Short mmCIF file of C-alpha atoms in Angstrom, two decimals:
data_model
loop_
_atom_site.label_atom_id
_atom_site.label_comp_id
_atom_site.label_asym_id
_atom_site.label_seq_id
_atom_site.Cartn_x
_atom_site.Cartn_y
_atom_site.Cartn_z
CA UNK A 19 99.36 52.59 156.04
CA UNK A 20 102.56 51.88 156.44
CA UNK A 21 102.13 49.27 159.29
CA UNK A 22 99.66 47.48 157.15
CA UNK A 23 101.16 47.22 154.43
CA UNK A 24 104.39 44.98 155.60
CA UNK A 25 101.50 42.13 155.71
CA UNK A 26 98.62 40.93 153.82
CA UNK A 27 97.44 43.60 152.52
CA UNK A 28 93.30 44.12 152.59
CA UNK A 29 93.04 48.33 150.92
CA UNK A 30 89.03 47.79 152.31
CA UNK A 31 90.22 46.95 156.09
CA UNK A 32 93.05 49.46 156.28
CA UNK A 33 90.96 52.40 154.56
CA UNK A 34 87.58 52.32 156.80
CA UNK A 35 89.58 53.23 160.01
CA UNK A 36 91.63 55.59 158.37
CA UNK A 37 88.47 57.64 157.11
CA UNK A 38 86.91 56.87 160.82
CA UNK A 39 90.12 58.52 162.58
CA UNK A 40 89.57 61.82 160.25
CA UNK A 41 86.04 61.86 160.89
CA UNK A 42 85.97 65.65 162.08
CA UNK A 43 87.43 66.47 158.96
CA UNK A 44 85.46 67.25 155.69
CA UNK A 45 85.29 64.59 152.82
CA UNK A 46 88.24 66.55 150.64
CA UNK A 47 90.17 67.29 153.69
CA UNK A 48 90.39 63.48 154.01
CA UNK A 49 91.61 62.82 151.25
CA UNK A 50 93.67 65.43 151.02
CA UNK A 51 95.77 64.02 154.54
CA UNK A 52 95.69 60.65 153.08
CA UNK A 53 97.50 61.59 150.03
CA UNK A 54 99.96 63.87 151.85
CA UNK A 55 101.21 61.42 153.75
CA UNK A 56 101.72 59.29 151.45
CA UNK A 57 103.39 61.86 149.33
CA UNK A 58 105.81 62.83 152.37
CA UNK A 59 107.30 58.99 151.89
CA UNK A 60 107.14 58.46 148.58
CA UNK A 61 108.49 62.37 147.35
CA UNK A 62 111.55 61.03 150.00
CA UNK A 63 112.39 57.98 148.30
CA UNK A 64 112.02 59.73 145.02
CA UNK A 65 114.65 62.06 145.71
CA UNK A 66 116.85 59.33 147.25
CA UNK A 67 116.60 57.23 144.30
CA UNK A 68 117.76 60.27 141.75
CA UNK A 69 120.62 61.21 143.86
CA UNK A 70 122.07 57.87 146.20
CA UNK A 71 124.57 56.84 143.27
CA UNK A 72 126.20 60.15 143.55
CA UNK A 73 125.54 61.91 146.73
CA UNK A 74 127.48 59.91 149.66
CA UNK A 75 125.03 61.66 152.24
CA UNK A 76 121.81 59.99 150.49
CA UNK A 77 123.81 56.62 150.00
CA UNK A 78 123.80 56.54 154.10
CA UNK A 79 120.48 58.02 154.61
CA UNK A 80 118.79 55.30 152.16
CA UNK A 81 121.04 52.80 154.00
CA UNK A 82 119.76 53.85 157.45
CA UNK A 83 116.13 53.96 156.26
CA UNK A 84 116.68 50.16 155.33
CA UNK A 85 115.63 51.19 151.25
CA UNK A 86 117.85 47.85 149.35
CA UNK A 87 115.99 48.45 146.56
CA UNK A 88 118.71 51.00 145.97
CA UNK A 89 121.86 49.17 147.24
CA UNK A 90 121.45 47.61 143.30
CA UNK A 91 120.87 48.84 140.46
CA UNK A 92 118.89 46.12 139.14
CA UNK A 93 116.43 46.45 141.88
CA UNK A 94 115.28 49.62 140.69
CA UNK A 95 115.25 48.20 136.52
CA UNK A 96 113.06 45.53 138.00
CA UNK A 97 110.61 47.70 139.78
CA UNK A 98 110.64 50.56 137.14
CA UNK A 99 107.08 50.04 136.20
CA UNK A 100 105.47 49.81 139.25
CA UNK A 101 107.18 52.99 140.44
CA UNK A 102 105.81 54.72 137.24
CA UNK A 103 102.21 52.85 138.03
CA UNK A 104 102.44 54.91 141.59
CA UNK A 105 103.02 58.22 139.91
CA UNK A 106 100.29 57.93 137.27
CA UNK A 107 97.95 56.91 140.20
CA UNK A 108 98.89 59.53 142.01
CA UNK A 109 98.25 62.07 139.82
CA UNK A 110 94.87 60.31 139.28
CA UNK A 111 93.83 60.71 142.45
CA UNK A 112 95.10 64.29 142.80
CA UNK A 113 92.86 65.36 139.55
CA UNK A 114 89.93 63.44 141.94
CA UNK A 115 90.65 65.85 144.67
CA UNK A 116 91.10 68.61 142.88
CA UNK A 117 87.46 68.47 141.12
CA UNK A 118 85.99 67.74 144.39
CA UNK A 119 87.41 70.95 145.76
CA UNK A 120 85.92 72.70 142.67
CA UNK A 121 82.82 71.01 143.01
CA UNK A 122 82.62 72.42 146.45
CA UNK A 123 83.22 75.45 145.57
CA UNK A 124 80.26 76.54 142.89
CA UNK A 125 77.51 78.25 144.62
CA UNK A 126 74.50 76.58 145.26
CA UNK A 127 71.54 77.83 143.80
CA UNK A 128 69.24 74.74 145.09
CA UNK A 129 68.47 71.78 143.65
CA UNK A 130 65.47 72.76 141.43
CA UNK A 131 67.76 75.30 139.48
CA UNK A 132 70.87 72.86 139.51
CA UNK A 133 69.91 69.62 140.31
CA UNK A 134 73.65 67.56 139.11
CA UNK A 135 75.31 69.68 142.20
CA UNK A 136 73.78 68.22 145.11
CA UNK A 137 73.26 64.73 143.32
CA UNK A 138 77.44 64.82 142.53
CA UNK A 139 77.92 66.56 146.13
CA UNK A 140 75.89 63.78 148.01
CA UNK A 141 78.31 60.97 145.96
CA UNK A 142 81.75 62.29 146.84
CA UNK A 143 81.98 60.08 150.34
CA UNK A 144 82.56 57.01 148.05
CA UNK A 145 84.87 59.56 145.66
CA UNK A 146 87.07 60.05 148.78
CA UNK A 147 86.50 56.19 150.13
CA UNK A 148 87.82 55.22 146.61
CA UNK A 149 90.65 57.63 146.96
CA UNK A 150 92.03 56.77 150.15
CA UNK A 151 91.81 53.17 149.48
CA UNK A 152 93.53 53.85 146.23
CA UNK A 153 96.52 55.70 148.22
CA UNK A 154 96.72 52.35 150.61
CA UNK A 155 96.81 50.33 147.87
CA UNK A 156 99.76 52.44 146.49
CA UNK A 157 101.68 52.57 150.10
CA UNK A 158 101.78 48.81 149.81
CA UNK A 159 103.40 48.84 146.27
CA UNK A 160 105.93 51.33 147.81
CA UNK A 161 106.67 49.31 150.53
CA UNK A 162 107.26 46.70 148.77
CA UNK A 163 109.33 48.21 145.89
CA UNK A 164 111.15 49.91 148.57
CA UNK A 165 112.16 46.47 150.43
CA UNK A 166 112.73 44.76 146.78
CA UNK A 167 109.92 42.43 147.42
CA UNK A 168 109.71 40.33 143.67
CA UNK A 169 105.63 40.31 144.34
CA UNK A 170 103.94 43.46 144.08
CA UNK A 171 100.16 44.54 144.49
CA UNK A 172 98.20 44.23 141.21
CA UNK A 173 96.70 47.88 141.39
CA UNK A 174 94.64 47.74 137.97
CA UNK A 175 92.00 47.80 139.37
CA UNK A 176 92.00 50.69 141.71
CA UNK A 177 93.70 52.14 138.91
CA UNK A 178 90.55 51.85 136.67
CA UNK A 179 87.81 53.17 138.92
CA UNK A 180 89.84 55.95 139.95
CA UNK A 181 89.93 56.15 136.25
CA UNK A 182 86.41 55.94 135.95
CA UNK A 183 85.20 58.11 138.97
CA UNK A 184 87.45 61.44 137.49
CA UNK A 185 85.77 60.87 134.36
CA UNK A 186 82.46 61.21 135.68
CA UNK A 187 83.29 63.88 137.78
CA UNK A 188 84.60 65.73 135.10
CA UNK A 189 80.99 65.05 133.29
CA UNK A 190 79.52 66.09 136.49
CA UNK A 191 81.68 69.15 137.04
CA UNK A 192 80.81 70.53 133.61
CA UNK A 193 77.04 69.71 133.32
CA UNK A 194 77.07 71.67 137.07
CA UNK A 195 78.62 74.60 135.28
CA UNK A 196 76.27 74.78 132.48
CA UNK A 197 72.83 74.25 134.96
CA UNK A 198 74.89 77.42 136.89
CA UNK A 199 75.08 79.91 133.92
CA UNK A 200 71.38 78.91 133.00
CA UNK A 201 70.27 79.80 136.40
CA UNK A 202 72.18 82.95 136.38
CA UNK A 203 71.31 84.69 133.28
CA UNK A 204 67.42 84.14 133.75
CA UNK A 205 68.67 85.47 137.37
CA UNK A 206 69.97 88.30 136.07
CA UNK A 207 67.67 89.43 133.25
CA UNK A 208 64.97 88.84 136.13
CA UNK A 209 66.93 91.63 137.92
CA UNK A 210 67.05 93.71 134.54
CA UNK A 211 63.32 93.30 134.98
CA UNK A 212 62.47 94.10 138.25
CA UNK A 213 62.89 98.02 138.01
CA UNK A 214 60.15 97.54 135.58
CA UNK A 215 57.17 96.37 136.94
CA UNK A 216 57.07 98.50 140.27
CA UNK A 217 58.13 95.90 143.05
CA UNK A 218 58.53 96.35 146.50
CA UNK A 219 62.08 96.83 147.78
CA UNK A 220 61.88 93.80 149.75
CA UNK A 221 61.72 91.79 146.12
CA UNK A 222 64.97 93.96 144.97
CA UNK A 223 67.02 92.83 148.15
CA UNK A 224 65.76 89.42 147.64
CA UNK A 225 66.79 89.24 143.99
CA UNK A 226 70.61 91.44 144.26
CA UNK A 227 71.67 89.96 147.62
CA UNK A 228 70.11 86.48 148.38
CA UNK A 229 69.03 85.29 145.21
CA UNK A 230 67.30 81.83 146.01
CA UNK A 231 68.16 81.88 149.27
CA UNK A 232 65.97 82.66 151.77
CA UNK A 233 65.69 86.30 152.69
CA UNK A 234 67.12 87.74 155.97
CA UNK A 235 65.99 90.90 158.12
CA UNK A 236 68.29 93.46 157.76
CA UNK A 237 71.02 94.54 160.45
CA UNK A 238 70.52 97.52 162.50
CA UNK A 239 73.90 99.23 162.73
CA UNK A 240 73.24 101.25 165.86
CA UNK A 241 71.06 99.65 168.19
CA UNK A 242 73.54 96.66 168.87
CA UNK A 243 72.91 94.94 165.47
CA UNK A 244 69.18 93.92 166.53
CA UNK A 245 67.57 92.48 163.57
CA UNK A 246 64.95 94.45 162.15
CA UNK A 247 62.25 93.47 159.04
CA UNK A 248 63.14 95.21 155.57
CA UNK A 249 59.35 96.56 155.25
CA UNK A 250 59.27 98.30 158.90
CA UNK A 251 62.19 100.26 158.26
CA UNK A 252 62.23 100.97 154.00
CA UNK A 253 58.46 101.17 153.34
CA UNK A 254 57.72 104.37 151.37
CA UNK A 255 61.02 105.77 152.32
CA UNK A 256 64.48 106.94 150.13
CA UNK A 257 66.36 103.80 150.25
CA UNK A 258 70.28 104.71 149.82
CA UNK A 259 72.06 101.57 148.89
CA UNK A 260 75.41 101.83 150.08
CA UNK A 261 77.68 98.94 148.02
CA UNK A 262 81.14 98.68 148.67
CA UNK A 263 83.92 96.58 150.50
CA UNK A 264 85.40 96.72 154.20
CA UNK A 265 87.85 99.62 153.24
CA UNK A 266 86.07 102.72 153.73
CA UNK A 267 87.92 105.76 154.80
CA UNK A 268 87.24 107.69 157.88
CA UNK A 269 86.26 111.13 155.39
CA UNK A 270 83.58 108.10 153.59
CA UNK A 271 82.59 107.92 157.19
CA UNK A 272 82.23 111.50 157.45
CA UNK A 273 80.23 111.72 153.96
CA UNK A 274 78.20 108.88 155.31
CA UNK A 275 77.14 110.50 159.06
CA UNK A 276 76.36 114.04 157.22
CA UNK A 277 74.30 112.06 154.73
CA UNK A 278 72.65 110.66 157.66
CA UNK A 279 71.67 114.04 159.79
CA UNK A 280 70.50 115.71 156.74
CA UNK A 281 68.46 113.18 155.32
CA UNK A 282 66.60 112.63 158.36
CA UNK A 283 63.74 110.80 158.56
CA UNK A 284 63.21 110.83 154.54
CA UNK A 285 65.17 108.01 153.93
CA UNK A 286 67.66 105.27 155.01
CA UNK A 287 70.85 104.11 154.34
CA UNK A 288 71.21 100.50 154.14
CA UNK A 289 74.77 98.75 153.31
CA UNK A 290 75.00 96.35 150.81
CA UNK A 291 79.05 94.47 151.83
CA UNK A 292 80.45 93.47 148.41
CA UNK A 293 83.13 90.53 148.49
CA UNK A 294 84.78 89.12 145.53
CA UNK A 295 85.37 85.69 146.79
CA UNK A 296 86.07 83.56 150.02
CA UNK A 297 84.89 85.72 153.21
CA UNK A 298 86.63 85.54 156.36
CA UNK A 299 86.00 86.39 160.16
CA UNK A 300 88.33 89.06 160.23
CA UNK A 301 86.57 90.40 157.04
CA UNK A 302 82.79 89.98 159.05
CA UNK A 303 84.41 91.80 161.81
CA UNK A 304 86.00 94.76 159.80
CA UNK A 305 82.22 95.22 158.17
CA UNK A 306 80.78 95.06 161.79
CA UNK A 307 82.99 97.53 162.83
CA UNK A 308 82.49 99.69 160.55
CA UNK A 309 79.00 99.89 160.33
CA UNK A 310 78.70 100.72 164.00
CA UNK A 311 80.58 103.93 163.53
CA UNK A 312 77.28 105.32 161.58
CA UNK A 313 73.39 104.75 162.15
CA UNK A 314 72.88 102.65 159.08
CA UNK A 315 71.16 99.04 158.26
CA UNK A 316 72.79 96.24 157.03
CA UNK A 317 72.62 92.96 154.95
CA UNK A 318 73.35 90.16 156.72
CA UNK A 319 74.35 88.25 153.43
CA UNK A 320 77.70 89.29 151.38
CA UNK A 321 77.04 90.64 147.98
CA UNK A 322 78.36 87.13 146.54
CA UNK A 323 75.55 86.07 144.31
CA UNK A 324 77.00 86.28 140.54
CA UNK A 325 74.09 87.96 139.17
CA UNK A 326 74.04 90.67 141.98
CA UNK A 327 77.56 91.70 141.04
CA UNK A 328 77.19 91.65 137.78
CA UNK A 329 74.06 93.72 137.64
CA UNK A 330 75.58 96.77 140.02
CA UNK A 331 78.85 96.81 137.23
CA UNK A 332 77.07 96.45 134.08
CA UNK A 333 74.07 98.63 135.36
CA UNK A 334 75.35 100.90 138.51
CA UNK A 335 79.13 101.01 137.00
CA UNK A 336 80.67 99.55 140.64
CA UNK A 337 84.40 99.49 139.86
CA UNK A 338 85.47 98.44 143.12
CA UNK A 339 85.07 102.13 144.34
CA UNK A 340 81.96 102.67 147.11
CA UNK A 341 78.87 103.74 145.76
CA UNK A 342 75.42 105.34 146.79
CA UNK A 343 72.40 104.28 144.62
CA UNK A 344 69.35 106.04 145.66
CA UNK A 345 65.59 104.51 145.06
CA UNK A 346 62.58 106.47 145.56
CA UNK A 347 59.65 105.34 147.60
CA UNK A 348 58.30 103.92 144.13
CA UNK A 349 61.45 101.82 143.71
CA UNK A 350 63.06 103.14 141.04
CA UNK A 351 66.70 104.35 141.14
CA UNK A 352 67.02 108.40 141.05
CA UNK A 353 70.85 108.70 141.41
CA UNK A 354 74.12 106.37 141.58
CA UNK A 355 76.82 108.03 142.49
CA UNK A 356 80.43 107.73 143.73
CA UNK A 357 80.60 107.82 147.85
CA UNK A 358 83.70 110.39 147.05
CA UNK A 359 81.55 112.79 144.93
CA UNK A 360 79.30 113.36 147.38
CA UNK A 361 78.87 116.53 148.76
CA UNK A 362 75.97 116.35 151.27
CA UNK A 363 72.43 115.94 150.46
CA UNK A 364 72.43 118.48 147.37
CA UNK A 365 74.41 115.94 145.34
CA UNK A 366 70.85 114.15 145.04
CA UNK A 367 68.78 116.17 143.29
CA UNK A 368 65.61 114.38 144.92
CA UNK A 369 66.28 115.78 148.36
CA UNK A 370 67.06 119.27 147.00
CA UNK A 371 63.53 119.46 145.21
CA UNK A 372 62.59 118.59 148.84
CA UNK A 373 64.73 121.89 150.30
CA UNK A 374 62.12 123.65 147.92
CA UNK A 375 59.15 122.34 148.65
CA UNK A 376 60.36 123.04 152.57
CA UNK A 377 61.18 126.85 151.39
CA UNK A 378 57.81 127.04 149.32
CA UNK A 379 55.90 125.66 152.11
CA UNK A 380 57.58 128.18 154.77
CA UNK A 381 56.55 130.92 152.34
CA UNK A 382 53.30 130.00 152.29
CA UNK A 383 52.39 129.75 156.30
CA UNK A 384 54.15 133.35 156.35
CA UNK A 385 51.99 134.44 153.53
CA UNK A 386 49.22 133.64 155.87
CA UNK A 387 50.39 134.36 158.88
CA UNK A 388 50.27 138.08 157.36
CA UNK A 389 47.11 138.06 155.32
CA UNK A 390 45.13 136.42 159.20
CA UNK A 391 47.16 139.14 161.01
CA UNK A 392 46.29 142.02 158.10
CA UNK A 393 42.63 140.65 158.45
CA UNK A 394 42.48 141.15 162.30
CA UNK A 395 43.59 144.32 161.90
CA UNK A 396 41.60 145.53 159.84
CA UNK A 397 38.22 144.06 161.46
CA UNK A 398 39.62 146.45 164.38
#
């Protein structure tokens, strides 16, 4: 920018190979660079103008940077709108960047639920083209503010569509937001729902963890995280939904392999990671790691679907503590419970009914066991 702009300047011609030579990065990331570096030179000679009259060591530096726009005073007076021009552009295309960041960061619930993301989304190329050649445009005026040039660069209208494209992204931004709540509270009173019309536990999953995504088979924790289908494993079983973060203590790992042996082949615990927010690697890992230590399933998807969350703190109570909701083979939830209240499988009343029906059936085959072996004595 700087090169180009002692010359002729043409903001077209200067931008297209500057977006070309940040090509691996993303749209926002380009923009982003472009406006840093301007920002390096221009926060430089800010600071030099405020302080040269009365710091001796900024008098020399602006000297050796060749800056005799402030060897006069008057050379500033003459240029003091154009410098003020740069900072309200500036700012403009900051407020650009900064809604295409947002943009970028609502979740994406397709395009049939909100349809002004992806058309916004699939427009911000020529946001950022506009915004870099806006920041070329202002590198000239520095340069030649900075060199006391008499002609500057008429940037009205650069100013003006960057006017004009934060505007509509601002329109964009909010009409996203409101097509996003829409889609969640019919999401979430769908989940309200579910519980009532017998579904399959597939159709839960689907709704709390992946929403309108597609659904993905489920993690087995100890055969080298082999993917396995939800039906195969959950059908007519005790599903225990463990929900909770990375953090788990080693005596929640203990809770979790008793759990385990005395449940046997009744049911299955399955855990549901919840993340509030941006996931990392490290976090993946930690979750990885931690589910190998006991023979459970896993999601492949983080709990990060707004609905999801909501439902398992407005209707589970999750507050940010790990806990076990159990559904029965008819999918319908029997217990939720704290991971640190547990106390083995008698904490769940459904599996201690099952202790009786074991003792009750035991009583029985001895009960005849004796009445066959009474009988055979007898007939002797």
């Amino acid at each position: 920018m700087d090169c180009k702009a002692l010359g002729v300047v043409n903001t077209h011609e200067t931008t297209l190979p500057i977006l070309h030579m940040l090509s691996h990065y993303s749209w926002g990331a380009r923009a982003v660079m472009t406006l840093a570096a301007f920002a390096l030179d221009f926060g430089e000679f800010c600071i030099l103008m405020r302080i040269h009259s009365s710091n001796q060591l900024a008098n020399s530096l602006a000297f050796l940077k060749g800056l005799p726009v402030l060897a006069e005073p008057p050379g500033l007076q003459k240029h003091k709108q154009a410098l003020a021009d740069l900072v309200s552009l500036n700012k403009a295309a900051l407020e650009v960047i900064r809604c295409i960041f947002e943009l970028q960061k609502l979740p994406n619930y397709g395009t049939e639920n909100v349809p002004a993301l992806s058309k916004t989304l699939d427009h911000v190329p020529v946001d950022v083209y506009w915004v870099v050649r806006t920041v070329v445009g202002c590198s000239a005026q520095m340069i030649r503010v900075t060199n006391d040039e008499y002609q500057s660069v008429d940037l009205s209208s650069l100013a003006h569509n960057l006017d004009s494209i934060l505007n509509n992204l601002k329109k964009q931004l909010n009409i996203c937001k409101q097509q996003i709540e829409e889609t969640e509270t019919a999401a979430y009173q769908t989940l309200r729902n579910l519980f009532q019309i017998h579904p399959k536990i597939v159709e839960v999953f689907k709704a709390l963890c992946y929403g309108k995504s597609n659904l993905q088979p489920l993690i087995d924790g100890s055969n080298q995280f082999n993917e396995i289908d939800f039906d195969v494993v959950l059908k007519h079983k005790y599903v225990l939904l463990l929900i909770s973060g990375p953090d788990m203590s080693d005596n929640d790992l203990r809770t979790l392999k008793q759990l385990h042996r005395e449940i046997g082949n009744r049911g299955k615990i399955v855990w549901v990671p919840l993340i509030v927010g941006q996931t990392s690697i490290d976090t993946e890992r930690m979750f990885r790691n931690r589910s190998s230590e006991v023979p459970l399933y896993l999601v492949q998807q983080f709990l990060h679907i707004l609905p999801g969350i909501k439902f398992i703190k407005e209707e589970w109570h999750f507050r940010n503590e790990a806990i076990v909701v159990v559904i029965n083979p008819k999918v319908r939830v029997e217990h939720c419970i704290s991971l640190q209240q547990i106390k083995g499988i008698d904490s769940f009343s459904c599996f201690r009914r099952k202790h009786i029906d074991v003792l009750v059936d035991g009583i029985c085959r001895c009960a005849c066991q004796c009445l066959c072996a009474h009988r055979e004595r007898t007939n002797v």
